[in-house]
PDB file of C-alpha atoms in Angstrom:
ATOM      1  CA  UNK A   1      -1.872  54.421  48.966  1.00  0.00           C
ATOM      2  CA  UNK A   2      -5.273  52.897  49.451  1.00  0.00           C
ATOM      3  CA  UNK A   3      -5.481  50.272  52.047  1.00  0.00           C
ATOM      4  CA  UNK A   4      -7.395  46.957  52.141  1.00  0.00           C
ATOM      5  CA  UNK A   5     -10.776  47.702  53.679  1.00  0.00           C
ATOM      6  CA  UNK A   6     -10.000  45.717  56.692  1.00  0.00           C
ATOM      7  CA  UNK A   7      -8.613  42.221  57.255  1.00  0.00           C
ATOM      8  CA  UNK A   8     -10.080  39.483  54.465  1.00  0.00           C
ATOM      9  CA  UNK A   9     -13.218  37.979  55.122  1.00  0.00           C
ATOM     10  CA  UNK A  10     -15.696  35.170  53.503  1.00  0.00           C
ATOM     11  CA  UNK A  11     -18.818  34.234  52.584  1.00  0.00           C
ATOM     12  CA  UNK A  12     -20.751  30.847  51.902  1.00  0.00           C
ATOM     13  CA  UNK A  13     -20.741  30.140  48.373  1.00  0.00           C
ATOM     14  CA  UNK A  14     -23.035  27.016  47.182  1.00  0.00           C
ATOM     15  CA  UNK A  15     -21.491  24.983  44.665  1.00  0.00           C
ATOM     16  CA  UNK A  16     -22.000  21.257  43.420  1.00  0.00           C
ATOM     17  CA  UNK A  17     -24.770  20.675  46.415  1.00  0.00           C
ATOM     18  CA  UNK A  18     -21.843  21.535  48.909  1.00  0.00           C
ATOM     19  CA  UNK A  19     -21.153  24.845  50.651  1.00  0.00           C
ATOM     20  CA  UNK A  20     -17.229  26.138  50.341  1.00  0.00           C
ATOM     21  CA  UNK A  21     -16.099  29.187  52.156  1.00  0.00           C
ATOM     22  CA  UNK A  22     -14.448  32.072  50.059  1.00  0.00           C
ATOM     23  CA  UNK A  23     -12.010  34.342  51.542  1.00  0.00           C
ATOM     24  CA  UNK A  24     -12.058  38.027  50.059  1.00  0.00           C
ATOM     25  CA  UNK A  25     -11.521  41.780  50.732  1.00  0.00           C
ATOM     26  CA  UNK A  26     -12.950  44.938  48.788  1.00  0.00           C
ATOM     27  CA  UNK A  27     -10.296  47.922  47.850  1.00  0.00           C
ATOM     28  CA  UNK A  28     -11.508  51.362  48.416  1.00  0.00           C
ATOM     29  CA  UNK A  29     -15.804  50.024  48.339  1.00  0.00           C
ATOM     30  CA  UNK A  30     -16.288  54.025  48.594  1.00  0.00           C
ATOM     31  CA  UNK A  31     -15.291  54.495  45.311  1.00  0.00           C
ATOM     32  CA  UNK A  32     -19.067  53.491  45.013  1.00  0.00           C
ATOM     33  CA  UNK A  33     -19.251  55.070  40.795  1.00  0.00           C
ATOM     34  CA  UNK A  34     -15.593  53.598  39.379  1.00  0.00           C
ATOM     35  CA  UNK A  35     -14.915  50.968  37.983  1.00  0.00           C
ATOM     36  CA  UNK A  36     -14.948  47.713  39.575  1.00  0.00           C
ATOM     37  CA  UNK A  37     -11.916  45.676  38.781  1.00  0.00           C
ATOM     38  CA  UNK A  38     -12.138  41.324  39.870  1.00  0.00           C
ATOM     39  CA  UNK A  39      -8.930  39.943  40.456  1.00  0.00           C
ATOM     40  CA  UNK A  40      -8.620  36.641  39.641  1.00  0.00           C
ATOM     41  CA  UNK A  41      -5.468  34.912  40.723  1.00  0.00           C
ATOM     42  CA  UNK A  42      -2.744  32.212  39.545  1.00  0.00           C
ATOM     43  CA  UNK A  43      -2.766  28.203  40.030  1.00  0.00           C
ATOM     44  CA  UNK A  44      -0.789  28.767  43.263  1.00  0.00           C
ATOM     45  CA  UNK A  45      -2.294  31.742  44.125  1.00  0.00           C
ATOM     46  CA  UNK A  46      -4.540  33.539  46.985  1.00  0.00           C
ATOM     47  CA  UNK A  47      -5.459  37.320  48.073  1.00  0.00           C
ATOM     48  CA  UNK A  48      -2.418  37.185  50.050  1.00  0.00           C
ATOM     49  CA  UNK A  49      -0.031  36.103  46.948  1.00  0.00           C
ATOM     50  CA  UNK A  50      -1.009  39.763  45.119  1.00  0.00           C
ATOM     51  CA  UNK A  51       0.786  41.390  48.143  1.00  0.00           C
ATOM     52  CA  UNK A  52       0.203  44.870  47.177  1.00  0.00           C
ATOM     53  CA  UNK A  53      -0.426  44.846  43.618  1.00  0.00           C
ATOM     54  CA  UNK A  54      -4.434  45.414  43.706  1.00  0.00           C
ATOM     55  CA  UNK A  55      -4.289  48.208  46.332  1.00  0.00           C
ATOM     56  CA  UNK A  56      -1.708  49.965  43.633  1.00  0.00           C
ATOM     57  CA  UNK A  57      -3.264  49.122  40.588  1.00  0.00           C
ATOM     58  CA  UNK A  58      -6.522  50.537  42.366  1.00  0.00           C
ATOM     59  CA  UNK A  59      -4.718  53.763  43.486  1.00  0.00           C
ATOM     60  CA  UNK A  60      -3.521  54.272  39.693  1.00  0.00           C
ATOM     61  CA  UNK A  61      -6.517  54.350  38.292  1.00  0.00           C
ATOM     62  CA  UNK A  62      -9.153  55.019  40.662  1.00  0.00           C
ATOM     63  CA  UNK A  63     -10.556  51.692  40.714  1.00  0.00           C
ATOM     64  CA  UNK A  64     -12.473  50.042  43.186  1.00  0.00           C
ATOM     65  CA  UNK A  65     -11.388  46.316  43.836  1.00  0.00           C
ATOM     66  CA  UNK A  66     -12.200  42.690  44.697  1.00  0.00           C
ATOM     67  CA  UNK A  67      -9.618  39.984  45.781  1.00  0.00           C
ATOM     68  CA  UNK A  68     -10.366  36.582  45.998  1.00  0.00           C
ATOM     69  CA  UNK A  69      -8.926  33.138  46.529  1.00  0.00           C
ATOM     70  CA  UNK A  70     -11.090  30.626  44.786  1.00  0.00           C
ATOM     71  CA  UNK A  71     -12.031  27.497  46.796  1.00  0.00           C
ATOM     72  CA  UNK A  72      -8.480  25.158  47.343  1.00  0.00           C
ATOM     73  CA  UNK A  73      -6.433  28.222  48.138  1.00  0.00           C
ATOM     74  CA  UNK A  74      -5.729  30.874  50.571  1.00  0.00           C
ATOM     75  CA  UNK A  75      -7.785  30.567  53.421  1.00  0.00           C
ATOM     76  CA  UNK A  76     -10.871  29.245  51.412  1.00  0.00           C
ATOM     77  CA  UNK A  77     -12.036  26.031  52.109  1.00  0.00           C
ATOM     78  CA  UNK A  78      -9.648  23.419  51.057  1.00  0.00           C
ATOM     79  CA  UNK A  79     -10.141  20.767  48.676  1.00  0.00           C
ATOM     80  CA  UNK A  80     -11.655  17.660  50.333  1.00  0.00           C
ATOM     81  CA  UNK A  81      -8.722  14.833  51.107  1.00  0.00           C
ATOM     82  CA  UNK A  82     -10.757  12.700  48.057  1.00  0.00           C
ATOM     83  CA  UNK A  83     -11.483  15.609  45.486  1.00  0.00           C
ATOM     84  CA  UNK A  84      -9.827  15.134  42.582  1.00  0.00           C
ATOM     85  CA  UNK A  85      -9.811  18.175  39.877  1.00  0.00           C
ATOM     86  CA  UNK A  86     -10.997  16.757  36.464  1.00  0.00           C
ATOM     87  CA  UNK A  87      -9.246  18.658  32.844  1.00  0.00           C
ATOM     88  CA  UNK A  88     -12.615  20.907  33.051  1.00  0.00           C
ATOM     89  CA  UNK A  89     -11.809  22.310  36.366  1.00  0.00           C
ATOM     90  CA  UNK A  90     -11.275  25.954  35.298  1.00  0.00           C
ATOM     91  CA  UNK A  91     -14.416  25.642  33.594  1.00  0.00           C
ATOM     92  CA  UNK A  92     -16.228  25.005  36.714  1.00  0.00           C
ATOM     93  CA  UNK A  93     -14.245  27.872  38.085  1.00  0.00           C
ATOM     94  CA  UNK A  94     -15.599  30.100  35.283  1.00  0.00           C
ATOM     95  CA  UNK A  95     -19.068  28.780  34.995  1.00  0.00           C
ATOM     96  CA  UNK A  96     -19.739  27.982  38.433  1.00  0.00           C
ATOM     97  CA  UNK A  97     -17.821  29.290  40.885  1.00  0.00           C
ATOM     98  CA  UNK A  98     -16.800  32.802  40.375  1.00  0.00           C
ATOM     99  CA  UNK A  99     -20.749  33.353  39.040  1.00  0.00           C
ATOM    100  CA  UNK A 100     -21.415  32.246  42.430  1.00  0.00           C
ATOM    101  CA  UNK A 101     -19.501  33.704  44.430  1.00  0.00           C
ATOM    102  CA  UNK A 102     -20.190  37.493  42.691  1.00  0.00           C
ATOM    103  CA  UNK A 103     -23.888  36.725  43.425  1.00  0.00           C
ATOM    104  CA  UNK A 104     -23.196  36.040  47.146  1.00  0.00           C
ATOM    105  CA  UNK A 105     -21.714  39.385  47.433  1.00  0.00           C
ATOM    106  CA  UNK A 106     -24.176  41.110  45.616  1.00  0.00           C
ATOM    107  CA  UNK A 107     -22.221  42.390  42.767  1.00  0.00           C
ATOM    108  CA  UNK A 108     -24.062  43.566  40.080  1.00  0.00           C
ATOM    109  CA  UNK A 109     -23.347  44.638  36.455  1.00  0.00           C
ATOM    110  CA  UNK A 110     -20.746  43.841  34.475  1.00  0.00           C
ATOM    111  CA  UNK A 111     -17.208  44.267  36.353  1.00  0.00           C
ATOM    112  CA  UNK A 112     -13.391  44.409  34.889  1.00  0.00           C
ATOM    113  CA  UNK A 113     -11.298  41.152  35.536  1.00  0.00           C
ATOM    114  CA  UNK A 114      -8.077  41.098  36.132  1.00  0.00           C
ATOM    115  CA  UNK A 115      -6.782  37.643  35.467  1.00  0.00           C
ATOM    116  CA  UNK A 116      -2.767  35.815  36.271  1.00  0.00           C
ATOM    117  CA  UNK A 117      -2.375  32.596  34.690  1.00  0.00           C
ATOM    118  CA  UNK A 118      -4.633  30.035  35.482  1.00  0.00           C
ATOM    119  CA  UNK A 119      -6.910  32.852  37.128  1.00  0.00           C
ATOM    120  CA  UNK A 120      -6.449  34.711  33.266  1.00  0.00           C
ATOM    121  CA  UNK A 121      -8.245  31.876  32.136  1.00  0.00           C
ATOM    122  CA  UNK A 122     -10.863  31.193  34.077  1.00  0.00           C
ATOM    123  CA  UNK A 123     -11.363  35.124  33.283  1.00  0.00           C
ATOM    124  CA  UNK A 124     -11.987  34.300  29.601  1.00  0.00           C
ATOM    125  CA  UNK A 125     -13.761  31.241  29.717  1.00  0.00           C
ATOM    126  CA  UNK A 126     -16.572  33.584  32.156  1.00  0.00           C
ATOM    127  CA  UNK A 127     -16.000  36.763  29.721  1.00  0.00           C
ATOM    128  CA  UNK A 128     -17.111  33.837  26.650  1.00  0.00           C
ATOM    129  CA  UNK A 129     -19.690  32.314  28.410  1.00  0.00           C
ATOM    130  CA  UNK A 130     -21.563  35.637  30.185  1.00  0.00           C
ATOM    131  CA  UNK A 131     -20.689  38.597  27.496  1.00  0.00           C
ATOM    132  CA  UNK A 132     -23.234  40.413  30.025  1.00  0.00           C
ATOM    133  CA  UNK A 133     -21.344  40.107  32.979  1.00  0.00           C
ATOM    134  CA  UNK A 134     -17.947  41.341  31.398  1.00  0.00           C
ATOM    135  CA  UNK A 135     -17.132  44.861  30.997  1.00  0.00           C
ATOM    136  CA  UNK A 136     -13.384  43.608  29.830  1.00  0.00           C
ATOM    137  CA  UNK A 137     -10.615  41.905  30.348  1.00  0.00           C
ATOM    138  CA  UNK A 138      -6.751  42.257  31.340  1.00  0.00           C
ATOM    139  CA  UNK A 139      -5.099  39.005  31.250  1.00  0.00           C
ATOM    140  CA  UNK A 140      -1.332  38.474  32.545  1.00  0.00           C
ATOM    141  CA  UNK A 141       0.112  34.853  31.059  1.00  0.00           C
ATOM    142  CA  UNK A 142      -3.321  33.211  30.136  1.00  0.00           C
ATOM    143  CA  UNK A 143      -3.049  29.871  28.982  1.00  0.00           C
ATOM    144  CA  UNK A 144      -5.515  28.715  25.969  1.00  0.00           C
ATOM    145  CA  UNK A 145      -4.029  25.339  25.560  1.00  0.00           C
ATOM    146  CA  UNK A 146      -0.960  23.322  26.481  1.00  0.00           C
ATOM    147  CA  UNK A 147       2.147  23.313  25.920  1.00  0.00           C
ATOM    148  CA  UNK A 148       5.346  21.038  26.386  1.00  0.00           C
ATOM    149  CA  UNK A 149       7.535  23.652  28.083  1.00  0.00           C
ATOM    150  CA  UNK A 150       4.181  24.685  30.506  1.00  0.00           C
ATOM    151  CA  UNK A 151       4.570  20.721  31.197  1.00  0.00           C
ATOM    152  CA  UNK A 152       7.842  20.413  31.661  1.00  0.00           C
ATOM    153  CA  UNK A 153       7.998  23.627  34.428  1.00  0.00           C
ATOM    154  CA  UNK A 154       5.150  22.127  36.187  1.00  0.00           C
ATOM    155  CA  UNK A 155       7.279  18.895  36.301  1.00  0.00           C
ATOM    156  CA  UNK A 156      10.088  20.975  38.145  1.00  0.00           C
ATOM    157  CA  UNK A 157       7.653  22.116  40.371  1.00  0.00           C
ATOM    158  CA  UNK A 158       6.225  18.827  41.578  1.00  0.00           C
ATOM    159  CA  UNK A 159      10.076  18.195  42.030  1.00  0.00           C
ATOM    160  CA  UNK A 160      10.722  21.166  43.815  1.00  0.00           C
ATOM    161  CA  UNK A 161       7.403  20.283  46.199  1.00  0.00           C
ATOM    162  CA  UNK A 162       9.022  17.434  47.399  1.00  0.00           C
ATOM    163  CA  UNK A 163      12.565  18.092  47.662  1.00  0.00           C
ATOM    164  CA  UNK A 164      12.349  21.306  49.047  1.00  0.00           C
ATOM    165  CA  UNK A 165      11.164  24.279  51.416  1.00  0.00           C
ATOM    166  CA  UNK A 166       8.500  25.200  48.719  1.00  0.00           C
ATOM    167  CA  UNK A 167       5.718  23.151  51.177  1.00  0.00           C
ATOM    168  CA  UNK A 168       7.088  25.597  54.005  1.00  0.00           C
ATOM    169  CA  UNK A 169       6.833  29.157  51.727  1.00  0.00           C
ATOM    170  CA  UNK A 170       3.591  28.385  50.201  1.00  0.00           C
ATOM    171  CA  UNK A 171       2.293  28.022  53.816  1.00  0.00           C
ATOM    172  CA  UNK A 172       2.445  31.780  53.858  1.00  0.00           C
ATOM    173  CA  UNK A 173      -0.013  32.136  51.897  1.00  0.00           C
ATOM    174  CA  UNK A 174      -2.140  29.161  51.403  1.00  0.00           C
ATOM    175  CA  UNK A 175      -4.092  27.378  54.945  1.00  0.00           C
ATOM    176  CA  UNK A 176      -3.270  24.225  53.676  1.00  0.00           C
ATOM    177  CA  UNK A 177      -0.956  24.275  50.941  1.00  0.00           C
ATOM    178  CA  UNK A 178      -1.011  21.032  50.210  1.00  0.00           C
ATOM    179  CA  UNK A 179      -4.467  21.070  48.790  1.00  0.00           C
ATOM    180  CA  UNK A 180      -3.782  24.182  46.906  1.00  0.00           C
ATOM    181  CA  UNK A 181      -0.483  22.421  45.446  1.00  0.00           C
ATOM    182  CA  UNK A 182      -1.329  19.091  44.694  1.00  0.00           C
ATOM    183  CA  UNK A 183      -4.772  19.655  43.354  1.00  0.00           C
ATOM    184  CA  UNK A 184      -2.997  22.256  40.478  1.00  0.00           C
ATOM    185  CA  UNK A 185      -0.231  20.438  39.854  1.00  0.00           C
ATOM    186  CA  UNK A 186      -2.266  16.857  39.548  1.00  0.00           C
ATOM    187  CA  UNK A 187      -4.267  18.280  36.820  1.00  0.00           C
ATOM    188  CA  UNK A 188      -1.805  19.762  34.732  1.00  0.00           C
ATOM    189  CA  UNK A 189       0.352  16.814  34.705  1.00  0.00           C
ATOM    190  CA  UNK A 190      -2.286  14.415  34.301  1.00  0.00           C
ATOM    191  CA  UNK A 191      -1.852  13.135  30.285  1.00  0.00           C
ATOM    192  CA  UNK A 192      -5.624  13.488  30.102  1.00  0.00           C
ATOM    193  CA  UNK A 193      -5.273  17.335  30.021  1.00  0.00           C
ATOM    194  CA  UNK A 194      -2.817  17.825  27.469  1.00  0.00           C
ATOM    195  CA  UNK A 195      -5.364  18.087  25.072  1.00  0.00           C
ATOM    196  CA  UNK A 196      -7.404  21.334  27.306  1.00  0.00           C
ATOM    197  CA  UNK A 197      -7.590  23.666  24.829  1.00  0.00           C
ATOM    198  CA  UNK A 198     -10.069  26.791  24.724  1.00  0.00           C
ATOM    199  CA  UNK A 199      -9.704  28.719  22.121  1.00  0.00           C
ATOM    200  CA  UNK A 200     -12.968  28.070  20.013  1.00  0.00           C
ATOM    201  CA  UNK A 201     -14.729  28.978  23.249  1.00  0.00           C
ATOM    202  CA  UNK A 202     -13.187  32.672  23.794  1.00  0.00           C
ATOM    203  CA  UNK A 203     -14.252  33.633  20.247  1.00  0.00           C
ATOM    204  CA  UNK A 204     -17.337  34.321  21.585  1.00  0.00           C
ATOM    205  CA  UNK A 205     -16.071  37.004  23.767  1.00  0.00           C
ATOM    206  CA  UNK A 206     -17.134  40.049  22.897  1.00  0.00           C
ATOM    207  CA  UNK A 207     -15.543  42.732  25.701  1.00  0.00           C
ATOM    208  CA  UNK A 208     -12.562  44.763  25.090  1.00  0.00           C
ATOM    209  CA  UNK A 209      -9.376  42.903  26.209  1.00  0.00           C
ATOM    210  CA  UNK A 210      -5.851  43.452  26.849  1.00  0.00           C
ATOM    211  CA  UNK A 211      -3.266  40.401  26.649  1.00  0.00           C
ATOM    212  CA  UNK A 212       0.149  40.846  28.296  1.00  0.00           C
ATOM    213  CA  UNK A 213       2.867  38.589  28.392  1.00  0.00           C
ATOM    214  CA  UNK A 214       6.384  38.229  29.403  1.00  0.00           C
ATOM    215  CA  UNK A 215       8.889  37.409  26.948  1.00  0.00           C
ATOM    216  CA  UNK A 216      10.918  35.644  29.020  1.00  0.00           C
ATOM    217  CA  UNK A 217       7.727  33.355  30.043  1.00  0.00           C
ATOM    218  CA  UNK A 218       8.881  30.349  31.927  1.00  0.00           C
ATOM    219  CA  UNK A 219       5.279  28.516  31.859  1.00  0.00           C
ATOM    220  CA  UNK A 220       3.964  29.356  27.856  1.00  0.00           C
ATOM    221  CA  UNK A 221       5.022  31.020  25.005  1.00  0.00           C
ATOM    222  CA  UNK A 222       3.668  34.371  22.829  1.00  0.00           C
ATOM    223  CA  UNK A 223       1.444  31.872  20.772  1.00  0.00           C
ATOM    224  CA  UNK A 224      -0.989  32.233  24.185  1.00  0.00           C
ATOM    225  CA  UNK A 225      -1.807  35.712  23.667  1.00  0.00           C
ATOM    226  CA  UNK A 226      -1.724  35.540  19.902  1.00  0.00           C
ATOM    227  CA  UNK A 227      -4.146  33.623  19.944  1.00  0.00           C
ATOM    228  CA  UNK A 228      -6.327  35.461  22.168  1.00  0.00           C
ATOM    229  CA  UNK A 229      -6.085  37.982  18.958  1.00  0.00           C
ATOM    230  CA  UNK A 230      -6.527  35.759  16.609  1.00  0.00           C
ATOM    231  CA  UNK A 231     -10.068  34.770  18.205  1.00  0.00           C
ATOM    232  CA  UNK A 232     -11.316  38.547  20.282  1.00  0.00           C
ATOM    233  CA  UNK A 233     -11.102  41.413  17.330  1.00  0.00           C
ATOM    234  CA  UNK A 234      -9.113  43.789  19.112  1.00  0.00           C
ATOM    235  CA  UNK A 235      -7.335  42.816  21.571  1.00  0.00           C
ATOM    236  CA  UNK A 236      -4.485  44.882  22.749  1.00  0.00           C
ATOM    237  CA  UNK A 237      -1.406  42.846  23.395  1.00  0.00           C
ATOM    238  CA  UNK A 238       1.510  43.618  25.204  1.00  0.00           C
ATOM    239  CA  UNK A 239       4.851  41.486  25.020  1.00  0.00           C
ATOM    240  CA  UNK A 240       6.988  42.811  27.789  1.00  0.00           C
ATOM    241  CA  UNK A 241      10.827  42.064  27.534  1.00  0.00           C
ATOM    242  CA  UNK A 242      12.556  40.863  30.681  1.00  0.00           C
ATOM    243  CA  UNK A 243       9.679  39.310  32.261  1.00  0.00           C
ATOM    244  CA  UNK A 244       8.707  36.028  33.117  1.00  0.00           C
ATOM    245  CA  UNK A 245       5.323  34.321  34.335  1.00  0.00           C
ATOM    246  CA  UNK A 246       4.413  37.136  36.673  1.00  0.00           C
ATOM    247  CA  UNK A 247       4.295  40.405  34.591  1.00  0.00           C
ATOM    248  CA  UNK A 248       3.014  41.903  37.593  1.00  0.00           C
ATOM    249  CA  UNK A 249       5.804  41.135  39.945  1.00  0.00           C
ATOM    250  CA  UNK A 250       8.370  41.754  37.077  1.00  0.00           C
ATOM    251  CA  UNK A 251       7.242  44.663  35.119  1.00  0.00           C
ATOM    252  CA  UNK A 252       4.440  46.283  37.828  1.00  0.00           C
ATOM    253  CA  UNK A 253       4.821  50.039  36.342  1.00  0.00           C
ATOM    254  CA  UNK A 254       4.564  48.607  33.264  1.00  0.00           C
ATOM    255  CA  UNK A 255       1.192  46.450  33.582  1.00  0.00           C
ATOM    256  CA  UNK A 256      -0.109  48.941  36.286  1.00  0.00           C
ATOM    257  CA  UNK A 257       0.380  51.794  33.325  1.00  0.00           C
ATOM    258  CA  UNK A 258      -1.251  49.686  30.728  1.00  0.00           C
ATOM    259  CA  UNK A 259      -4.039  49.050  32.282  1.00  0.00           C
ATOM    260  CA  UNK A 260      -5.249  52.105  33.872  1.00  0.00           C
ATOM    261  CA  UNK A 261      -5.003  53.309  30.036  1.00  0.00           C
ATOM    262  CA  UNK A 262      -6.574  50.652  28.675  1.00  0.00           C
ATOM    263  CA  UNK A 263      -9.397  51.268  31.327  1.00  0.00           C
ATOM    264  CA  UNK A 264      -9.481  54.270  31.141  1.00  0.00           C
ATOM    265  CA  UNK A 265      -9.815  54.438  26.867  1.00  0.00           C
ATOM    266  CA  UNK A 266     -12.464  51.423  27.164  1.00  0.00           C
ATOM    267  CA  UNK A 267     -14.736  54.195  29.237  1.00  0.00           C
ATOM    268  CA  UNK A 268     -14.726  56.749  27.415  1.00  0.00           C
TER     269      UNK A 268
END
């Protein structure tokens, strides 16, 4: 298997007349003429929450790869102890932030992403709103609007946050894992966002996607990647029995072996 090339580092990303620090690593950068697949990870995610996944998704299919934890997570630069996240915040992500942050690094062309949750997206709001910069898109659990039983699981995990070692395990992966926790969970549970919805927006997407979901889904049901169809012409959907939120923990084979064909067809 194809090892992280070397331990993760960052770079200075400018953003909103401040300066955040962004923690990445590259997966096989030799593989100078494949395809260059962005992954782009979960509300409570970070490189180090993929564990393995990119590096094997990567071997599969003979992908180069770039891990990231947006600013707030990992070992990026935290949220400051005032910032609160307003209901556009993935929209920031999308439009600002992950723009950036592939300019700081020099990456040019149009790249695959490879989007978890709220990371899914932020992957289709960019995909809408730079066509150009897109080659496609596989999306694990996206979210286009809310819903009650998203709500209601976020509510258990604000719960869970305070009553229990969840503080302690997030730790492993997060710097400061209160300002990745708090400044998801505020947002989501804030009544002002139940009415984020994006699906006018990603009609205007216009690279080849795949949507996979779990049927057993604990944070959003099958209407979220219908209606990615419903909006993108062709998108590929994939509704994978026992799974939950995290196809790629749950079903790996499965979403590893989808997407290296759906790559893989897409560049022919």
């Amino acid at each position: 298997m194809t090892a992280v090339a070397g331990a993760p580092r960052k770079v200075s990303v400018a953003w909103r007349q401040r300066t955040v620090e962004v923690e990445y690593t590259w997966i096989a950068p030799e593989r100078a003429a494949a395809p260059l697949v962005v992954f782009l990870h979960e509300g409570l995610g970070s490189v180090a929450m993929w564990k393995d996944f990119p590096q094997r998704l990567c071997e599969a299919g003979g992908f180069r790869g770039l891990v990231f934890s947006r600013p707030g997570y990992g070992q990026s630069s935290p949220r400051a102890a005032d910032e609160v996240w307003g209901v556009d915040f993935m929209h920031q992500q999308a439009h600002e932030v992950v723009p950036a942050f592939l300019d700081a690094l020099g990456v040019q062309g149009a790249p695959w992403l490879f989007g978890h949750s709220d990371g899914a997206s932020i992957a289709l709001l960019f995909a809408a709103r730079f066509p150009e910069r897109a080659r496609g898109l596989v999306v694990l659990a996206p979210h286009l609007f809310v819903e009650d039983v998203t709500v209601e699981n976020i509510e258990r995990a604000k719960d869970a946050y305070l009553h229990t070692d969840l503080a302690h395990k997030l730790g492993r992966y997060h710097g400061d894992p209160d300002s990745a926790f708090w400044g998801w969970n505020r947002i989501w549970l804030d009544p002002a966002f139940r009415t984020w919805n994006i699906e006018a927006e990603i009609a205007a997407i216009r690279a080849p996607a795949l949507a996979i979901q779990g049927l057993d889904d604990e944070y959003g049901t099958l209407a979220q990647i219908r209606g990615i169809a419903q909006q993108v012409p062709g998108t590929q959907l994939l509704e994978l029995p026992a799974c939950a939120h995290s196809p790629h923990r749950d079903q790996p084979e499965a979403v590893i072996a989808a997407t290296v064909a759906f790559i893989a067809a897409c560049d022919q």
